Amino acid sequence: MKLKGQKAVVCGAGGFIGGHLVQSLLSNGVEVIRAVDIKPIDEWYQASKDVESLQLDLKDKDSCLRTAAGANVIFQLAADMGGMGFIENNKALCMLSVLTNTHMIMAARDKGVERFFYSSSACVYNAEKQTNPNVVALKEEDAYPALPEDGYGWEKLFSERMCRHFEEDYGLQSRVARYHNVYGPLGTWTGGREKAPAAVCRKVIEAKHSGKHEIEIWGDGKQTRSFMYIDDCTKGTQMIAESEIHEPLNLGSDELVTINQLVDIAEDIAGIKLKRNYKLDAPKGVNGRNSDNTLIQQKLNWAPSIKLREGLAKTYAWIEEEMLAAKPLAAATR
């Protein structure tokens, strides 16, 4: 399926990835007929006047039927989620996203939608393969035998299986991407749902402008991750949605760094060095996680194009602008 000329719906469009995806689809000539999120529209990170924007709770089946009407392709990104602190402390809430995924894929089937894209997560991977910071990059097959992140990861893995069986039983073409730590501007950077790159940028900016040159790091800072810039994510999402690949695919960077190295980069961008205080009892997730991109490179010739240093600089600049706009007097402490 070529997306250009198709009628698309984006669920979770008020969120970070969903908002960027709407803009990317529009710029690529895709007719986005509807953008939906549970948040009030004035709280969306991005909203387009050229798209019907609706505030709906997609845990409700009737709302899903309304959302799916007239669509050829649905991008299902709607979920209750956040960074590791949110995921570890809200397992039941994360699991309730199963209702959204179930009702949305049922609505897609009932409304004759041709293709259903589901945004899964690297949290589906077996935790026993992620105990060492020097982790071997995770291949798609490493999701089984199943031992995913408790709560959020189980919800994602269950919904992946549902996509597979809806394709087998009802012919609804489903495509699944396993996102690995997406970051960039126009996303959550405070409040408890932010992910590591945004949290680190915010903490470094706060230290810089307050004059208190210290930073709290969750865990020992030796845990490893890879982080994918949003533009690479939206491009890969559309390539997977268009593809004839029926199994889940990794969509992430393979540039592995420790959290300490992530802080190093943010400090370098800010031009400061900070005293590091390690909060060892804070949620930190698995010890190591990285994306093996062999399959997506072979099948789709996709590879991340934006290095972490470049992407984090853009993210840092946007968050700093947001913070100074919220507290103009903070500029005086530079």
Tab-separated table of C-alpha atoms in Angstrom:
chain	number	residue	atom	x	y	z
A	1	MET	CA	0.000	0.000	0.000
A	2	LYS	CA	1.218	3.467	-0.890
A	3	LEU	CA	0.027	5.941	1.744
A	4	LYS	CA	-0.147	8.884	-0.634
A	5	GLY	CA	-3.753	9.285	-1.719
A	6	GLN	CA	-5.075	7.187	1.170
A	7	LYS	CA	-7.457	8.460	3.844
A	8	ALA	CA	-5.655	8.140	7.160
A	9	VAL	CA	-6.641	8.458	10.811
A	10	VAL	CA	-4.108	9.024	13.604
A	11	CYS	CA	-5.092	7.929	17.120
A	12	GLY	CA	-3.106	9.562	19.898
A	13	ALA	CA	-2.571	12.613	17.697
A	14	GLY	CA	-2.383	14.952	20.671
A	15	GLY	CA	0.721	13.188	21.925
A	16	PHE	CA	4.364	13.612	21.012
A	17	ILE	CA	4.793	10.973	18.295
A	18	GLY	CA	1.209	11.235	17.048
A	19	GLY	CA	1.437	14.992	16.560
A	20	HIS	CA	4.649	14.692	14.567
A	21	LEU	CA	3.202	11.813	12.551
A	22	VAL	CA	0.171	13.866	11.465
A	23	GLN	CA	2.445	16.648	10.219
A	24	SER	CA	4.733	14.194	8.422
A	25	LEU	CA	1.835	12.415	6.721
A	26	LEU	CA	0.389	15.713	5.527
A	27	SER	CA	3.757	16.835	4.164
A	28	ASN	CA	4.005	13.534	2.246
A	29	GLY	CA	0.651	14.001	0.531
A	30	VAL	CA	-1.403	11.699	2.733
A	31	GLU	CA	-4.988	12.817	3.390
A	32	VAL	CA	-5.320	12.750	7.162
A	33	ILE	CA	-9.089	12.840	7.607
A	34	ARG	CA	-9.124	12.650	11.384
A	35	ALA	CA	-6.849	13.145	14.393
A	36	VAL	CA	-8.057	11.878	17.777
A	37	ASP	CA	-6.828	12.109	21.357
A	38	ILE	CA	-8.305	11.913	24.849
A	39	LYS	CA	-6.768	15.281	25.783
A	40	PRO	CA	-8.556	18.603	25.126
A	41	ILE	CA	-7.390	19.912	21.764
A	42	ASP	CA	-5.836	23.031	23.286
A	43	GLU	CA	-3.491	20.695	25.202
A	44	TRP	CA	-2.236	18.882	22.080
A	45	TYR	CA	1.415	19.376	21.210
A	46	GLN	CA	0.449	19.908	17.573
A	47	ALA	CA	-2.955	20.309	15.924
A	48	SER	CA	-3.613	21.027	12.257
A	49	LYS	CA	-6.450	23.261	11.045
A	50	ASP	CA	-6.587	21.092	7.909
A	51	VAL	CA	-7.544	17.958	9.854
A	52	GLU	CA	-10.704	17.091	11.764
A	53	SER	CA	-9.446	16.996	15.362
A	54	LEU	CA	-11.567	15.199	17.948
A	55	GLN	CA	-11.327	14.760	21.698
A	56	LEU	CA	-12.494	11.189	22.276
A	57	ASP	CA	-11.801	8.419	24.772
A	58	LEU	CA	-10.817	5.488	22.578
A	59	LYS	CA	-11.345	2.997	25.383
A	60	ASP	CA	-15.000	3.421	24.367
A	61	LYS	CA	-16.062	1.292	21.374
A	62	ASP	CA	-18.533	3.842	19.966
A	63	SER	CA	-15.785	6.465	19.948
A	64	CYS	CA	-13.592	4.028	18.022
A	65	LEU	CA	-16.316	3.408	15.450
A	66	ARG	CA	-16.670	7.161	14.945
A	67	THR	CA	-12.900	7.469	14.617
A	68	ALA	CA	-12.553	4.693	12.026
A	69	ALA	CA	-15.365	5.822	9.709
A	70	GLY	CA	-14.193	6.492	6.160
A	71	ALA	CA	-10.550	5.555	6.763
A	72	ASN	CA	-8.342	3.379	4.577
A	73	VAL	CA	-5.523	3.231	7.114
A	74	ILE	CA	-5.415	3.749	10.871
A	75	PHE	CA	-2.325	4.591	12.918
A	76	GLN	CA	-3.029	3.418	16.466
A	77	LEU	CA	-0.635	5.276	18.768
A	78	ALA	CA	-3.107	6.094	21.562
A	79	ALA	CA	-1.980	4.744	24.946
A	80	ASP	CA	-1.641	5.698	28.590
A	81	MET	CA	2.122	5.764	29.000
A	82	GLY	CA	5.186	7.753	29.947
A	83	GLY	CA	8.753	7.345	31.112
A	84	MET	CA	10.062	4.590	33.376
A	85	GLY	CA	8.812	6.270	36.556
A	86	PHE	CA	5.269	6.360	35.189
A	87	ILE	CA	5.394	2.835	33.768
A	88	GLU	CA	6.667	1.234	36.963
A	89	ASN	CA	4.162	3.045	39.189
A	90	ASN	CA	1.048	2.754	36.978
A	91	LYS	CA	0.957	-0.847	35.777
A	92	ALA	CA	-2.844	-1.214	35.894
A	93	LEU	CA	-3.355	2.087	34.069
A	94	CYS	CA	-0.936	0.987	31.353
A	95	MET	CA	-2.749	-2.341	31.009
A	96	LEU	CA	-6.043	-0.540	30.427
A	97	SER	CA	-4.707	0.562	27.032
A	98	VAL	CA	-5.705	-2.956	25.983
A	99	LEU	CA	-9.259	-1.592	25.820
A	100	THR	CA	-8.179	1.118	23.377
A	101	ASN	CA	-6.297	-1.326	21.161
A	102	THR	CA	-9.091	-3.913	21.234
A	103	HIS	CA	-11.914	-1.517	20.454
A	104	MET	CA	-9.889	0.329	17.833
A	105	ILE	CA	-8.942	-2.794	15.888
A	106	MET	CA	-12.534	-4.075	16.145
A	107	ALA	CA	-13.760	-0.742	14.759
A	108	ALA	CA	-11.202	-0.944	11.942
A	109	ARG	CA	-12.507	-4.398	11.023
A	110	ASP	CA	-16.156	-3.344	11.231
A	111	LYS	CA	-15.613	-0.176	9.149
A	112	GLY	CA	-13.708	-1.944	6.389
A	113	VAL	CA	-10.320	-0.324	7.035
A	114	GLU	CA	-7.651	-1.798	4.774
A	115	ARG	CA	-4.587	-1.399	6.992
A	116	PHE	CA	-3.993	-1.032	10.735
A	117	PHE	CA	-0.659	0.219	12.090
A	118	TYR	CA	0.077	-0.468	15.747
A	119	SER	CA	2.837	1.242	17.730
A	120	SER	CA	4.376	-1.346	20.026
A	121	SER	CA	7.458	-0.932	22.202
A	122	ALA	CA	10.862	-2.358	23.033
A	123	CYS	CA	9.311	-3.047	26.445
A	124	VAL	CA	7.920	-6.285	24.950
A	125	TYR	CA	11.375	-7.878	25.047
A	126	ASN	CA	12.342	-10.625	27.459
A	127	ALA	CA	13.834	-8.983	30.555
A	128	GLU	CA	16.336	-11.824	31.001
A	129	LYS	CA	18.063	-10.638	27.818
A	130	GLN	CA	18.493	-7.115	29.270
A	131	THR	CA	20.278	-7.704	32.574
A	132	ASN	CA	23.723	-6.487	31.453
A	133	PRO	CA	24.537	-2.880	30.445
A	134	ASN	CA	26.765	-4.379	27.720
A	135	VAL	CA	23.618	-5.793	26.167
A	136	VAL	CA	23.510	-7.689	22.902
A	137	ALA	CA	21.178	-5.737	20.614
A	138	LEU	CA	17.657	-7.132	20.688
A	139	LYS	CA	16.391	-9.002	17.636
A	140	GLU	CA	12.678	-9.269	16.917
A	141	GLU	CA	12.726	-12.944	17.886
A	142	ASP	CA	13.900	-12.031	21.412
A	143	ALA	CA	10.345	-11.177	22.490
A	144	TYR	CA	9.805	-14.906	23.078
A	145	PRO	CA	9.729	-16.760	25.387
A	146	ALA	CA	7.701	-13.910	26.819
A	147	LEU	CA	8.917	-11.981	29.847
A	148	PRO	CA	8.171	-8.334	28.972
A	149	GLU	CA	8.142	-5.213	31.142
A	150	ASP	CA	5.452	-5.774	33.768
A	151	GLY	CA	2.209	-3.977	32.956
A	152	TYR	CA	3.097	-1.806	29.952
A	153	GLY	CA	5.173	-4.442	28.165
A	154	TRP	CA	2.552	-7.165	28.603
A	155	GLU	CA	-0.127	-4.840	27.215
A	156	LYS	CA	2.003	-4.144	24.157
A	157	LEU	CA	2.856	-7.794	23.544
A	158	PHE	CA	-0.774	-8.878	23.939
A	159	SER	CA	-1.890	-6.226	21.454
A	160	GLU	CA	0.764	-7.326	18.960
A	161	ARG	CA	-0.751	-10.820	19.063
A	162	MET	CA	-4.211	-9.380	18.601
A	163	CYS	CA	-3.050	-7.598	15.436
A	164	ARG	CA	-1.635	-10.864	14.152
A	165	HIS	CA	-4.832	-12.813	14.792
A	166	PHE	CA	-7.119	-10.123	13.342
A	167	GLU	CA	-5.078	-10.400	10.159
A	168	GLU	CA	-5.249	-14.204	10.174
A	169	ASP	CA	-8.952	-14.457	11.048
A	170	TYR	CA	-10.474	-11.323	9.456
A	171	GLY	CA	-8.013	-10.278	6.754
A	172	LEU	CA	-7.297	-6.889	8.340
A	173	GLN	CA	-3.767	-6.084	7.198
A	174	SER	CA	-1.794	-5.183	10.339
A	175	ARG	CA	1.673	-3.686	10.652
A	176	VAL	CA	3.590	-3.376	13.925
A	177	ALA	CA	6.621	-1.278	14.890
A	178	ARG	CA	8.475	-1.749	18.153
A	179	TYR	CA	9.542	1.776	19.081
A	180	HIS	CA	12.818	2.203	20.980
A	181	ASN	CA	12.923	5.380	23.119
A	182	VAL	CA	11.709	8.133	20.807
A	183	TYR	CA	12.671	11.709	21.677
A	184	GLY	CA	12.663	15.224	20.244
A	185	PRO	CA	10.964	18.632	20.498
A	186	LEU	CA	7.234	19.139	21.046
A	187	GLY	CA	6.912	16.393	23.628
A	188	THR	CA	6.511	15.868	27.363
A	189	TRP	CA	9.441	17.261	29.359
A	190	THR	CA	8.010	17.570	32.871
A	191	GLY	CA	5.234	16.235	35.082
A	192	GLY	CA	6.319	12.614	35.527
A	193	ARG	CA	5.568	11.151	32.075
A	194	GLU	CA	8.694	12.458	30.346
A	195	LYS	CA	11.334	10.051	29.093
A	196	ALA	CA	15.063	10.115	29.818
A	197	PRO	CA	16.327	12.532	27.109
A	198	ALA	CA	13.724	15.174	27.969
A	199	ALA	CA	14.178	14.663	31.718
A	200	VAL	CA	17.946	14.990	31.449
A	201	CYS	CA	17.657	18.130	29.307
A	202	ARG	CA	15.229	19.694	31.789
A	203	LYS	CA	17.429	18.877	34.780
A	204	VAL	CA	20.552	20.292	33.094
A	205	ILE	CA	18.691	23.452	32.080
A	206	GLU	CA	17.345	23.871	35.627
A	207	ALA	CA	20.857	23.479	37.025
A	208	LYS	CA	22.283	25.938	34.524
A	209	HIS	CA	19.737	28.678	35.168
A	210	SER	CA	19.438	28.209	38.921
A	211	GLY	CA	23.164	28.268	39.522
A	212	LYS	CA	22.893	25.048	41.548
A	213	HIS	CA	25.173	22.859	39.474
A	214	GLU	CA	23.899	19.456	40.560
A	215	ILE	CA	21.785	16.788	38.873
A	216	GLU	CA	19.883	13.791	40.199
A	217	ILE	CA	20.256	10.645	38.109
A	218	TRP	CA	17.946	7.667	38.551
A	219	GLY	CA	19.931	4.483	39.117
A	220	ASP	CA	23.722	4.329	38.926
A	221	GLY	CA	23.883	5.921	35.474
A	222	LYS	CA	25.526	2.828	34.004
A	223	GLN	CA	22.317	1.458	32.466
A	224	THR	CA	22.405	1.592	28.668
A	225	ARG	CA	19.839	2.636	26.082
A	226	SER	CA	19.519	3.781	22.484
A	227	PHE	CA	17.416	6.832	21.589
A	228	MET	CA	15.691	7.525	18.242
A	229	TYR	CA	14.991	11.060	17.038
A	230	ILE	CA	11.384	11.775	16.123
A	231	ASP	CA	12.000	12.442	12.407
A	232	ASP	CA	13.554	8.992	11.988
A	233	CYS	CA	10.565	7.540	13.848
A	234	THR	CA	7.910	9.125	11.625
A	235	LYS	CA	9.755	8.120	8.454
A	236	GLY	CA	10.175	4.532	9.643
A	237	THR	CA	6.551	4.375	10.780
A	238	GLN	CA	5.311	5.241	7.316
A	239	MET	CA	7.690	2.803	5.639
A	240	ILE	CA	6.493	-0.033	7.874
A	241	ALA	CA	2.847	0.923	7.319
A	242	GLU	CA	3.354	0.779	3.545
A	243	SER	CA	5.341	-2.467	3.620
A	244	GLU	CA	4.303	-6.056	3.073
A	245	ILE	CA	6.049	-7.192	6.244
A	246	HIS	CA	3.543	-8.872	8.529
A	247	GLU	CA	5.720	-9.416	11.605
A	248	PRO	CA	6.712	-6.770	14.166
A	249	LEU	CA	9.829	-4.765	13.295
A	250	ASN	CA	12.269	-2.908	15.506
A	251	LEU	CA	12.225	0.826	14.915
A	252	GLY	CA	15.025	2.434	16.865
A	253	SER	CA	18.569	3.702	16.938
A	254	ASP	CA	21.460	1.302	17.513
A	255	GLU	CA	23.671	4.063	18.976
A	256	LEU	CA	24.069	2.663	22.487
A	257	VAL	CA	24.912	5.027	25.363
A	258	THR	CA	24.867	4.907	29.145
A	259	ILE	CA	22.662	7.352	31.015
A	260	ASN	CA	25.875	8.929	32.271
A	261	GLN	CA	26.932	9.484	28.659
A	262	LEU	CA	23.512	10.995	27.905
A	263	VAL	CA	24.136	13.471	30.731
A	264	ASP	CA	27.634	14.133	29.331
A	265	ILE	CA	26.105	15.169	26.001
A	266	ALA	CA	23.510	17.431	27.626
A	267	GLU	CA	26.210	19.052	29.790
A	268	ASP	CA	28.319	19.660	26.694
A	269	ILE	CA	25.368	21.301	24.937
A	270	ALA	CA	24.759	23.501	27.993
A	271	GLY	CA	28.435	24.298	28.476
A	272	ILE	CA	28.495	23.238	32.145
A	273	LYS	CA	29.606	20.366	34.355
A	274	LEU	CA	27.372	19.151	37.169
A	275	LYS	CA	27.804	17.222	40.378
A	276	ARG	CA	25.948	13.949	39.981
A	277	ASN	CA	23.723	12.589	42.730
A	278	TYR	CA	22.576	9.035	42.091
A	279	LYS	CA	19.138	7.985	43.327
A	280	LEU	CA	19.643	4.237	43.517
A	281	ASP	CA	16.093	3.433	44.663
A	282	ALA	CA	14.422	5.247	41.741
A	283	PRO	CA	12.820	3.353	38.823
A	284	LYS	CA	15.480	2.696	36.193
A	285	GLY	CA	14.121	-0.173	34.096
A	286	VAL	CA	16.339	-2.893	32.647
A	287	ASN	CA	20.134	-2.620	32.816
A	288	GLY	CA	20.650	-2.602	29.069
A	289	ARG	CA	18.556	-2.285	25.915
A	290	ASN	CA	19.520	-1.672	22.294
A	291	SER	CA	17.852	-2.160	18.929
A	292	ASP	CA	19.104	-4.697	16.413
A	293	ASN	CA	18.204	-3.086	13.084
A	294	THR	CA	19.341	-5.911	10.833
A	295	LEU	CA	15.845	-6.919	9.725
A	296	ILE	CA	14.490	-3.434	8.957
A	297	GLN	CA	17.680	-2.562	7.081
A	298	GLN	CA	17.392	-5.739	5.002
A	299	LYS	CA	13.672	-5.426	4.334
A	300	LEU	CA	13.161	-1.660	4.018
A	301	ASN	CA	16.643	-0.141	3.788
A	302	TRP	CA	15.791	2.036	6.811
A	303	ALA	CA	18.442	3.238	9.210
A	304	PRO	CA	18.400	6.149	11.663
A	305	SER	CA	19.895	9.285	10.111
A	306	ILE	CA	20.184	11.601	13.127
A	307	LYS	CA	22.910	11.059	15.715
A	308	LEU	CA	22.078	11.485	19.379
A	309	ARG	CA	24.247	14.615	19.782
A	310	GLU	CA	22.411	16.401	16.966
A	311	GLY	CA	18.943	15.337	18.053
A	312	LEU	CA	19.547	16.110	21.722
A	313	ALA	CA	20.782	19.602	20.842
A	314	LYS	CA	17.477	20.300	19.059
A	315	THR	CA	15.512	18.851	21.963
A	316	TYR	CA	17.521	20.829	24.528
A	317	ALA	CA	16.989	24.101	22.648
A	318	TRP	CA	13.223	23.595	22.470
A	319	ILE	CA	12.871	22.614	26.142
A	320	GLU	CA	14.999	25.582	27.226
A	321	GLU	CA	12.789	27.909	25.193
A	322	GLU	CA	9.680	26.403	26.797
A	323	MET	CA	11.107	26.706	30.295
A	324	LEU	CA	12.187	30.320	29.854
A	325	ALA	CA	8.794	31.198	28.388
A	326	ALA	CA	7.126	29.669	31.455
A	327	LYS	CA	9.516	31.438	33.893
A	328	PRO	CA	10.996	34.527	32.154
A	329	LEU	CA	12.825	35.616	35.299
A	330	ALA	CA	14.941	32.492	35.148
A	331	ALA	CA	16.878	34.117	32.295
A	332	ALA	CA	18.355	36.534	34.807
A	333	THR	CA	20.192	33.672	36.509
A	334	ARG	CA	22.220	32.842	33.443
